[in-house]
Tab-separated table of N, CA, C and O in Angstrom:
chain	number	residue	atom	x	y	z
A	228	MET	N	4.891	51.721	17.116
A	228	MET	CA	5.904	51.149	17.979
A	228	MET	C	7.060	52.142	18.054
A	228	MET	O	7.515	52.653	17.046
A	229	PRO	N	7.584	52.367	19.277
A	229	PRO	CA	8.707	53.289	19.403
A	229	PRO	C	9.981	52.664	18.852
A	229	PRO	O	10.113	51.447	18.743
A	230	LEU	N	10.966	53.513	18.528
A	230	LEU	CA	12.262	53.046	18.054
A	230	LEU	C	13.013	52.370	19.189
A	230	LEU	O	12.896	52.764	20.348
A	231	LYS	N	13.782	51.343	18.869
A	231	LYS	CA	14.620	50.693	19.881
A	231	LYS	C	15.841	50.072	19.222
A	231	LYS	O	15.846	49.780	18.033
A	232	ILE	N	16.864	49.885	20.015
A	232	ILE	CA	18.102	49.268	19.536
A	232	ILE	C	17.892	47.764	19.485
A	232	ILE	O	17.482	47.140	20.472
A	233	MET	N	18.192	47.183	18.356
A	233	MET	CA	18.087	45.742	18.193
A	233	MET	C	19.479	45.149	18.455
A	233	MET	O	20.478	45.677	17.978
A	234	LYS	N	19.537	44.113	19.225
A	234	LYS	CA	20.828	43.472	19.485
A	234	LYS	C	20.668	41.965	19.495
A	234	LYS	O	19.575	41.441	19.695
A	235	LEU	N	21.782	41.299	19.281
A	235	LEU	CA	21.788	39.840	19.256
A	235	LEU	C	21.723	39.283	20.673
A	235	LEU	O	22.292	39.849	21.607
A	236	ALA	N	21.052	38.188	20.827
A	236	ALA	CA	20.977	37.502	22.120
A	236	ALA	C	22.050	36.403	22.116
A	236	ALA	O	21.814	35.281	21.676
A	237	ILE	N	23.234	36.776	22.570
A	237	ILE	CA	24.368	35.849	22.571
A	237	ILE	C	25.018	35.871	23.948
A	237	ILE	O	25.156	36.926	24.554
A	238	THR	N	25.406	34.709	24.422
A	238	THR	CA	26.211	34.630	25.640
A	238	THR	C	27.489	33.877	25.314
A	238	THR	O	27.522	33.043	24.412
A	239	GLY	N	28.497	34.178	26.051
A	239	GLY	CA	29.770	33.506	25.821
A	239	GLY	C	30.552	33.333	27.117
A	239	GLY	O	30.434	34.142	28.027
A	240	THR	N	31.315	32.255	27.180
A	240	THR	CA	32.204	32.020	28.317
A	240	THR	C	33.574	31.628	27.775
A	240	THR	O	33.681	30.946	26.757
A	241	THR	N	34.588	32.097	28.462
A	241	THR	CA	35.951	31.772	28.077
A	241	THR	C	36.672	31.129	29.250
A	241	THR	O	36.600	31.632	30.372
A	242	SER	N	37.338	30.031	28.978
A	242	SER	CA	38.166	29.362	29.987
A	242	SER	C	39.628	29.517	29.567
A	242	SER	O	39.975	29.228	28.423
A	243	VAL	N	40.449	29.989	30.491
A	243	VAL	CA	41.863	30.197	30.211
A	243	VAL	C	42.677	29.345	31.168
A	243	VAL	O	42.414	29.329	32.373
A	244	SER	N	43.657	28.633	30.632
A	244	SER	CA	44.591	27.896	31.484
A	244	SER	C	46.005	28.338	31.149
A	244	SER	O	46.330	28.590	29.997
A	245	VAL	N	46.800	28.480	32.176
A	245	VAL	CA	48.198	28.848	32.015
A	245	VAL	C	49.008	27.715	32.621
A	245	VAL	O	48.967	27.496	33.823
A	246	ASP	N	49.704	26.989	31.768
A	246	ASP	CA	50.428	25.804	32.208
A	246	ASP	C	51.933	26.057	32.169
A	246	ASP	O	52.564	25.919	31.117
A	247	PRO	N	52.511	26.416	33.324
A	247	PRO	CA	53.961	26.661	33.325
A	247	PRO	C	54.753	25.353	33.382
A	247	PRO	O	54.332	24.380	33.991
A	248	THR	N	55.885	25.375	32.705
A	248	THR	CA	56.873	24.304	32.824
A	248	THR	C	58.112	24.948	33.416
A	248	THR	O	58.695	25.850	32.822
A	249	VAL	N	58.491	24.506	34.602
A	249	VAL	CA	59.632	25.087	35.303
A	249	VAL	C	60.752	24.056	35.341
A	249	VAL	O	60.543	22.911	35.754
A	250	GLU	N	61.923	24.478	34.873
A	250	GLU	CA	63.100	23.610	34.923
A	250	GLU	C	64.206	24.336	35.666
A	250	GLU	O	64.461	25.512	35.415
A	251	ARG	N	64.853	23.619	36.591
A	251	ARG	CA	65.925	24.204	37.408
A	251	ARG	C	67.241	23.487	37.111
A	251	ARG	O	67.271	22.272	36.947
A	252	PHE	N	68.301	24.290	37.090
A	252	PHE	CA	69.636	23.767	36.827
A	252	PHE	C	70.581	24.326	37.884
A	252	PHE	O	70.477	25.494	38.261
A	253	PHE	N	71.535	23.489	38.329
A	253	PHE	CA	72.393	23.842	39.457
A	253	PHE	C	73.868	23.709	39.082
A	253	PHE	O	74.231	22.851	38.281
A	254	ASN	N	74.681	24.570	39.702
A	254	ASN	CA	76.115	24.557	39.462
A	254	ASN	C	76.797	25.152	40.682
A	254	ASN	O	76.177	25.917	41.431
A	255	GLU	N	78.048	24.822	40.885
A	255	GLU	CA	78.888	25.489	41.889
A	255	GLU	C	80.066	26.108	41.153
A	255	GLU	O	80.738	25.432	40.366
A	256	VAL	N	80.302	27.398	41.406
A	256	VAL	CA	81.389	28.108	40.750
A	256	VAL	C	82.714	27.465	41.166
A	256	VAL	O	82.982	27.290	42.353
A	257	ALA	N	83.533	27.113	40.185
A	257	ALA	CA	84.775	26.385	40.453
A	257	ALA	C	85.825	27.233	41.171
A	257	ALA	O	86.498	26.754	42.080
A	258	ALA	N	85.956	28.496	40.773
A	258	ALA	CA	86.999	29.356	41.342
A	258	ALA	C	86.421	30.745	41.599
A	258	ALA	O	85.433	31.139	40.977
A	259	GLN	N	87.047	31.455	42.484
A	259	GLN	CA	86.621	32.818	42.780
A	259	GLN	C	86.716	33.683	41.518
A	259	GLN	O	87.674	33.573	40.742
A	260	VAL	N	85.710	34.538	41.316
A	260	VAL	CA	85.725	35.470	40.186
A	260	VAL	C	85.575	36.875	40.757
A	260	VAL	O	84.605	37.183	41.429
A	261	VAL	N	86.589	37.696	40.489
A	261	VAL	CA	86.585	39.081	40.954
A	261	VAL	C	86.298	39.957	39.746
A	261	VAL	O	86.918	39.817	38.695
A	262	GLY	N	85.318	40.880	39.909
A	262	GLY	CA	84.927	41.740	38.776
A	262	GLY	C	85.933	42.818	38.507
A	262	GLY	O	86.700	43.207	39.365
A	263	ALA	N	86.016	43.230	37.304
A	263	ALA	CA	85.173	42.837	36.191
A	263	ALA	C	85.640	41.489	35.624
A	263	ALA	O	86.811	41.296	35.329
A	264	GLY	N	84.664	40.596	35.489
A	264	GLY	CA	84.954	39.256	34.983
A	264	GLY	C	83.679	38.578	34.535
A	264	GLY	O	82.591	39.154	34.604
A	265	THR	N	83.815	37.344	34.084
A	265	THR	CA	82.638	36.585	33.660
A	265	THR	C	82.718	35.162	34.178
A	265	THR	O	83.801	34.623	34.402
A	266	ILE	N	81.546	34.589	34.334
A	266	ILE	CA	81.416	33.173	34.665
A	266	ILE	C	80.643	32.549	33.515
A	266	ILE	O	79.526	32.966	33.227
A	267	THR	N	81.249	31.586	32.841
A	267	THR	CA	80.575	30.882	31.747
A	267	THR	C	80.326	29.453	32.199
A	267	THR	O	81.261	28.732	32.551
A	268	ILE	N	79.038	29.079	32.196
A	268	ILE	CA	78.666	27.731	32.621
A	268	ILE	C	78.013	27.019	31.444
A	268	ILE	O	76.875	27.319	31.078
A	269	PRO	N	78.717	26.075	30.813
A	269	PRO	CA	78.114	25.310	29.711
A	269	PRO	C	77.095	24.313	30.262
A	269	PRO	O	77.157	23.917	31.430
A	270	VAL	N	76.166	23.920	29.415
A	270	VAL	CA	75.089	23.029	29.826
A	270	VAL	C	75.620	21.783	30.538
A	270	VAL	O	75.054	21.329	31.533
A	271	GLU	N	76.718	21.224	30.064
A	271	GLU	CA	77.222	19.980	30.649
A	271	GLU	C	77.781	20.161	32.064
A	271	GLU	O	78.039	19.176	32.759
A	272	ASP	N	77.939	21.407	32.529
A	272	ASP	CA	78.406	21.671	33.893
A	272	ASP	C	77.252	21.912	34.866
A	272	ASP	O	77.475	22.185	36.044
A	273	PHE	N	76.007	21.819	34.383
A	273	PHE	CA	74.829	21.955	35.250
A	273	PHE	C	74.323	20.589	35.665
A	273	PHE	O	74.535	19.590	34.973
A	274	TRP	N	73.626	20.550	36.807
A	274	TRP	CA	72.886	19.366	37.255
A	274	TRP	C	71.415	19.709	37.231
A	274	TRP	O	71.026	20.857	37.397
A	275	THR	N	70.587	18.684	37.068
A	275	THR	CA	69.134	18.867	37.078
A	275	THR	C	68.608	18.659	38.497
A	275	THR	O	69.369	18.367	39.416
A	276	ASP	N	67.289	18.781	38.657
A	276	ASP	CA	66.644	18.547	39.954
A	276	ASP	C	66.889	17.150	40.499
A	276	ASP	O	66.812	16.917	41.705
A	277	THR	N	67.164	16.190	39.627
A	277	THR	CA	67.393	14.818	40.071
A	277	THR	C	68.856	14.546	40.406
A	277	THR	O	69.202	13.464	40.855
A	278	GLY	N	69.731	15.533	40.140
A	278	GLY	CA	71.159	15.345	40.378
A	278	GLY	C	71.898	14.817	39.157
A	278	GLY	O	73.111	14.673	39.179
A	279	ALA	N	71.141	14.530	38.084
A	279	ALA	CA	71.763	14.048	36.844
A	279	ALA	C	72.434	15.211	36.105
A	279	ALA	O	72.061	16.372	36.284
A	280	ASP	N	73.423	14.884	35.290
A	280	ASP	CA	74.054	15.903	34.457
A	280	ASP	C	73.043	16.424	33.440
A	280	ASP	O	72.326	15.637	32.820
A	281	ALA	N	73.008	17.732	33.267
A	281	ALA	CA	72.118	18.326	32.266
A	281	ALA	C	72.685	18.056	30.878
A	281	ALA	O	73.901	18.054	30.684
A	282	THR	N	71.805	17.825	29.930
A	282	THR	CA	72.231	17.593	28.556
A	282	THR	C	71.728	18.674	27.604
A	282	THR	O	72.236	18.793	26.495
A	283	THR	N	70.728	19.431	28.029
A	283	THR	CA	70.186	20.488	27.188
A	283	THR	C	69.555	21.574	28.049
A	283	THR	O	69.020	21.275	29.119
A	284	LEU	N	69.667	22.809	27.596
A	284	LEU	CA	68.990	23.933	28.238
A	284	LEU	C	67.799	24.280	27.352
A	284	LEU	O	67.946	24.429	26.140
A	285	PRO	N	66.595	24.389	27.931
A	285	PRO	CA	65.391	24.561	27.121
A	285	PRO	C	65.338	25.895	26.394
A	285	PRO	O	65.848	26.906	26.880
A	286	ALA	N	64.701	25.874	25.221
A	286	ALA	CA	64.452	27.112	24.473
A	286	ALA	C	63.438	27.938	25.249
A	286	ALA	O	62.638	27.406	26.032
A	287	LEU	N	63.474	29.252	25.044
A	287	LEU	CA	62.516	30.153	25.678
A	287	LEU	C	61.372	30.415	24.705
A	287	LEU	O	61.598	30.866	23.584
A	288	ALA	N	60.137	30.123	25.127
A	288	ALA	CA	58.971	30.371	24.285
A	288	ALA	C	58.798	31.875	24.093
A	288	ALA	O	58.821	32.635	25.067
A	289	THR	N	58.648	32.304	22.861
A	289	THR	CA	58.521	33.730	22.552
A	289	THR	C	57.351	34.342	23.308
A	289	THR	O	56.227	33.851	23.230
A	290	ASP	N	57.613	35.398	24.045
A	290	ASP	CA	56.613	36.161	24.807
A	290	ASP	C	55.906	35.350	25.897
A	290	ASP	O	54.906	35.816	26.451
A	291	ASN	N	56.358	34.149	26.185
A	291	ASN	CA	55.719	33.320	27.214
A	291	ASN	C	56.745	32.607	28.078
A	291	ASN	O	56.555	31.459	28.472
A	292	SER	N	57.860	33.274	28.379
A	292	SER	CA	58.902	32.612	29.156
A	292	SER	C	59.799	33.638	29.827
A	292	SER	O	59.774	34.822	29.502
A	293	TYR	N	60.584	33.129	30.764
A	293	TYR	CA	61.629	33.945	31.387
A	293	TYR	C	62.607	33.016	32.089
A	293	TYR	O	62.342	31.836	32.283
A	294	PHE	N	63.767	33.561	32.448
A	294	PHE	CA	64.718	32.802	33.248
A	294	PHE	C	65.206	33.695	34.374
A	294	PHE	O	65.251	34.919	34.255
A	295	ASN	N	65.530	33.067	35.507
A	295	ASN	CA	66.101	33.751	36.662
A	295	ASN	C	67.415	33.083	37.022
A	295	ASN	O	67.565	31.869	36.873
A	296	VAL	N	68.350	33.896	37.511
A	296	VAL	CA	69.638	33.386	37.955
A	296	VAL	C	69.835	33.791	39.414
A	296	VAL	O	69.665	34.959	39.769
A	297	TYR	N	70.180	32.804	40.222
A	297	TYR	CA	70.461	33.040	41.642
A	297	TYR	C	71.906	32.666	41.906
A	297	TYR	O	72.378	31.619	41.449
A	298	ILE	N	72.612	33.526	42.630
A	298	ILE	CA	73.968	33.199	43.086
A	298	ILE	C	73.936	33.270	44.603
A	298	ILE	O	73.533	34.288	45.174
A	299	ASN	N	74.344	32.178	45.241
A	299	ASN	CA	74.300	32.084	46.705
A	299	ASN	C	72.901	32.359	47.233
A	299	ASN	O	72.725	32.962	48.288
A	300	GLY	N	71.875	31.950	46.479
A	300	GLY	CA	70.493	32.107	46.901
A	300	GLY	C	69.904	33.489	46.674
A	300	GLY	O	68.764	33.745	47.059
A	301	VAL	N	70.648	34.402	46.046
A	301	VAL	CA	70.172	35.767	45.822
A	301	VAL	C	69.872	35.957	44.339
A	301	VAL	O	70.727	35.707	43.482
A	302	LEU	N	68.650	36.403	44.029
A	302	LEU	CA	68.264	36.679	42.649
A	302	LEU	C	69.138	37.787	42.085
A	302	LEU	O	69.361	38.810	42.721
A	303	GLN	N	69.654	37.563	40.874
A	303	GLN	CA	70.555	38.525	40.243
A	303	GLN	C	69.820	39.377	39.207
A	303	GLN	O	68.780	38.980	38.681
A	304	MET	N	70.376	40.548	38.897
A	304	MET	CA	69.794	41.456	37.915
A	304	MET	C	69.836	40.821	36.529
A	304	MET	O	70.831	40.195	36.154
A	305	GLU	N	68.771	41.015	35.772
A	305	GLU	CA	68.643	40.395	34.452
A	305	GLU	C	69.787	40.770	33.509
A	305	GLU	O	70.283	39.923	32.760
A	306	SER	N	70.226	42.001	33.564
A	306	SER	CA	71.249	42.473	32.621
A	306	SER	C	72.618	41.836	32.844
A	306	SER	O	73.514	42.000	32.011
A	307	LEU	N	72.794	41.119	33.942
A	307	LEU	CA	74.086	40.492	34.223
A	307	LEU	C	74.229	39.108	33.591
A	307	LEU	O	75.310	38.526	33.625
A	308	SER	N	73.132	38.586	33.030
A	308	SER	CA	73.159	37.205	32.525
A	308	SER	C	72.766	37.135	31.060
A	308	SER	O	71.868	37.852	30.614
A	309	THR	N	73.445	36.233	30.351
A	309	THR	CA	73.085	35.916	28.972
A	309	THR	C	72.833	34.422	28.903
A	309	THR	O	73.702	33.619	29.254
A	310	TYR	N	71.630	34.068	28.469
A	310	TYR	CA	71.203	32.673	28.407
A	310	TYR	C	71.159	32.227	26.956
A	310	TYR	O	70.566	32.894	26.110
A	311	THR	N	71.794	31.091	26.681
A	311	THR	CA	71.764	30.507	25.344
A	311	THR	C	71.231	29.082	25.470
A	311	THR	O	71.891	28.222	26.066
A	312	PRO	N	70.026	28.810	24.948
A	312	PRO	CA	69.497	27.450	25.026
A	312	PRO	C	70.259	26.514	24.096
A	312	PRO	O	70.948	26.966	23.180
A	313	GLY	N	70.130	25.220	24.330
A	313	GLY	CA	70.743	24.235	23.439
A	313	GLY	C	71.351	23.088	24.204
A	313	GLY	O	71.373	23.061	25.431
A	314	GLY	N	71.851	22.149	23.456
A	314	GLY	CA	72.449	20.951	24.032
A	314	GLY	C	73.938	21.109	24.260
A	314	GLY	O	74.481	22.210	24.195
A	315	THR	N	74.595	19.996	24.511
A	315	THR	CA	76.027	19.984	24.779
A	315	THR	C	76.772	20.705	23.667
A	315	THR	O	76.541	20.467	22.493
A	316	GLY	N	77.637	21.622	24.079
A	316	GLY	CA	78.419	22.379	23.114
A	316	GLY	C	77.773	23.671	22.663
A	316	GLY	O	78.429	24.502	22.051
A	317	THR	N	76.480	23.856	22.944
A	317	THR	CA	75.822	25.101	22.532
A	317	THR	C	75.128	25.811	23.690
A	317	THR	O	75.162	27.026	23.766
A	318	GLY	N	74.441	25.069	24.551
A	318	GLY	CA	73.715	25.698	25.654
A	318	GLY	C	74.668	26.195	26.725
A	318	GLY	O	75.609	25.505	27.110
A	319	GLN	N	74.407	27.433	27.222
A	319	GLN	CA	75.261	27.961	28.282
A	319	GLN	C	74.609	29.157	28.968
A	319	GLN	O	73.663	29.750	28.458
A	320	LEU	N	75.140	29.484	30.127
A	320	LEU	CA	74.774	30.686	30.871
A	320	LEU	C	76.055	31.466	31.101
A	320	LEU	O	77.046	30.905	31.577
A	321	VAL	N	76.037	32.745	30.746
A	321	VAL	CA	77.188	33.613	30.980
A	321	VAL	C	76.753	34.699	31.959
A	321	VAL	O	75.764	35.395	31.720
A	322	ILE	N	77.485	34.810	33.065
A	322	ILE	CA	77.181	35.799	34.092
A	322	ILE	C	78.305	36.826	34.111
A	322	ILE	O	79.480	36.458	34.232
A	323	THR	N	77.951	38.090	33.995
A	323	THR	CA	78.922	39.171	34.092
A	323	THR	C	79.062	39.564	35.551
A	323	THR	O	78.068	39.869	36.220
A	324	VAL	N	80.288	39.529	36.056
A	324	VAL	CA	80.577	39.962	37.430
A	324	VAL	C	81.111	41.387	37.322
A	324	VAL	O	82.203	41.613	36.802
A	325	PRO	N	80.316	42.378	37.786
A	325	PRO	CA	80.722	43.776	37.625
A	325	PRO	C	81.940	44.140	38.478
A	325	PRO	O	82.241	43.489	39.478
A	326	LEU	N	82.595	45.198	38.063
A	326	LEU	CA	83.730	45.750	38.807
A	326	LEU	C	83.308	45.995	40.250
A	326	LEU	O	82.233	46.519	40.516
A	327	GLY	N	84.127	45.568	41.172
A	327	GLY	CA	83.839	45.754	42.590
A	327	GLY	C	83.038	44.620	43.215
A	327	GLY	O	82.759	44.631	44.408
A	328	SER	N	82.629	43.634	42.414
A	328	SER	CA	81.871	42.488	42.920
A	328	SER	C	82.734	41.239	42.879
A	328	SER	O	83.649	41.130	42.061
A	329	THR	N	82.432	40.297	43.762
A	329	THR	CA	83.170	39.038	43.833
A	329	THR	C	82.194	37.882	43.991
A	329	THR	O	81.232	37.982	44.755
A	330	VAL	N	82.436	36.801	43.265
A	330	VAL	CA	81.711	35.555	43.468
A	330	VAL	C	82.729	34.557	43.988
A	330	VAL	O	83.729	34.275	43.322
A	331	GLU	N	82.497	34.069	45.190
A	331	GLU	CA	83.442	33.155	45.832
A	331	GLU	C	83.393	31.766	45.212
A	331	GLU	O	82.366	31.340	44.677
A	332	ALA	N	84.488	31.056	45.301
A	332	ALA	CA	84.549	29.669	44.840
A	332	ALA	C	83.514	28.846	45.600
A	332	ALA	O	83.240	29.102	46.773
A	333	ASN	N	82.947	27.872	44.935
A	333	ASN	CA	81.929	26.966	45.476
A	333	ASN	C	80.583	27.633	45.737
A	333	ASN	O	79.712	27.029	46.367
A	334	SER	N	80.397	28.882	45.282
A	334	SER	CA	79.087	29.530	45.409
A	334	SER	C	78.089	28.813	44.505
A	334	SER	O	78.393	28.540	43.344
A	335	PRO	N	76.899	28.507	45.014
A	335	PRO	CA	75.906	27.853	44.166
A	335	PRO	C	75.281	28.844	43.191
A	335	PRO	O	74.988	29.984	43.536
A	336	VAL	N	75.112	28.387	41.948
A	336	VAL	CA	74.406	29.133	40.916
A	336	VAL	C	73.182	28.291	40.544
A	336	VAL	O	73.314	27.115	40.221
A	337	VAL	N	72.004	28.910	40.598
A	337	VAL	CA	70.772	28.226	40.225
A	337	VAL	C	70.153	28.977	39.055
A	337	VAL	O	69.925	30.190	39.132
A	338	LEU	N	69.894	28.254	37.988
A	338	LEU	CA	69.230	28.787	36.807
A	338	LEU	C	67.819	28.211	36.782
A	338	LEU	O	67.645	26.994	36.831
A	339	VAL	N	66.806	29.088	36.734
A	339	VAL	CA	65.409	28.649	36.685
A	339	VAL	C	64.814	29.143	35.375
A	339	VAL	O	64.777	30.350	35.120
A	340	VAL	N	64.363	28.201	34.541
A	340	VAL	CA	63.765	28.527	33.251
A	340	VAL	C	62.279	28.192	33.326
A	340	VAL	O	61.914	27.057	33.639
A	341	THR	N	61.434	29.191	33.030
A	341	THR	CA	59.989	29.001	33.073
A	341	THR	C	59.399	29.300	31.705
A	341	THR	O	59.595	30.392	31.172
A	342	ASN	N	58.700	28.325	31.145
A	342	ASN	CA	57.974	28.484	29.881
A	342	ASN	C	56.492	28.263	30.147
A	342	ASN	O	56.117	27.361	30.898
A	343	TYR	N	55.658	29.107	29.534
A	343	TYR	CA	54.213	28.979	29.679
A	343	TYR	C	53.609	28.472	28.381
A	343	TYR	O	54.060	28.824	27.291
A	344	ALA	N	52.561	27.656	28.511
A	344	ALA	CA	51.793	27.170	27.366
A	344	ALA	C	50.334	27.559	27.603
A	344	ALA	O	49.518	26.724	28.006
A	345	PRO	N	50.002	28.841	27.389
A	345	PRO	CA	48.626	29.278	27.655
A	345	PRO	C	47.648	28.696	26.638
A	345	PRO	O	48.000	28.441	25.489
A	346	ASP	N	46.409	28.489	27.096
A	346	ASP	CA	45.371	27.967	26.230
A	346	ASP	C	44.048	28.618	26.627
A	346	ASP	O	43.772	28.790	27.820
A	347	ALA	N	43.246	28.998	25.651
A	347	ALA	CA	41.942	29.597	25.917
A	347	ALA	C	40.898	28.933	25.039
A	347	ALA	O	41.133	28.642	23.863
A	348	THR	N	39.741	28.689	25.638
A	348	THR	CA	38.613	28.108	24.923
A	348	THR	C	37.405	28.996	25.160
A	348	THR	O	37.091	29.324	26.306
A	349	THR	N	36.715	29.369	24.073
A	349	THR	CA	35.524	30.209	24.179
A	349	THR	C	34.330	29.446	23.638
A	349	THR	O	34.372	28.893	22.532
A	350	ASP	N	33.244	29.420	24.429
A	350	ASP	CA	31.984	28.813	24.009
A	350	ASP	C	30.971	29.931	23.830
A	350	ASP	O	30.736	30.722	24.761
A	351	ILE	N	30.365	30.009	22.655
A	351	ILE	CA	29.356	31.023	22.353
A	351	ILE	C	28.026	30.322	22.135
A	351	ILE	O	27.916	29.349	21.378
A	352	VAL	N	27.001	30.825	22.819
A	352	VAL	CA	25.646	30.269	22.715
A	352	VAL	C	24.736	31.327	22.118
A	352	VAL	O	24.696	32.461	22.619
A	353	THR	N	24.025	30.984	21.068
A	353	THR	CA	23.088	31.938	20.464
A	353	THR	C	21.666	31.519	20.697
A	353	THR	O	21.367	30.403	21.010
């Protein structure tokens, strides 16, 4: 008999699901901010999708989350925002307004927090 490579007869299938949880928070800037300056929005100054007052900003899942900040409907650069999750008195969003930039009073600020809960299942048949 000639030489041959022996290998296992195994098949496998993997199912992956990615389940995002998206939470949106809304605010209107109270007064004009001319850069260099900051806008600090505590959790209690945000509204939820239902119009209710926000009570907590969600934690960011390690390596499976992100947040976006929009001012007047325009996505802002990541380095301009600092997000701190938590409830009343701790959760907040701080936006840095660079020199030469202005955020007008009553401008809408939208914070979008996305967390993923990925799951994978592998079935091996021998």
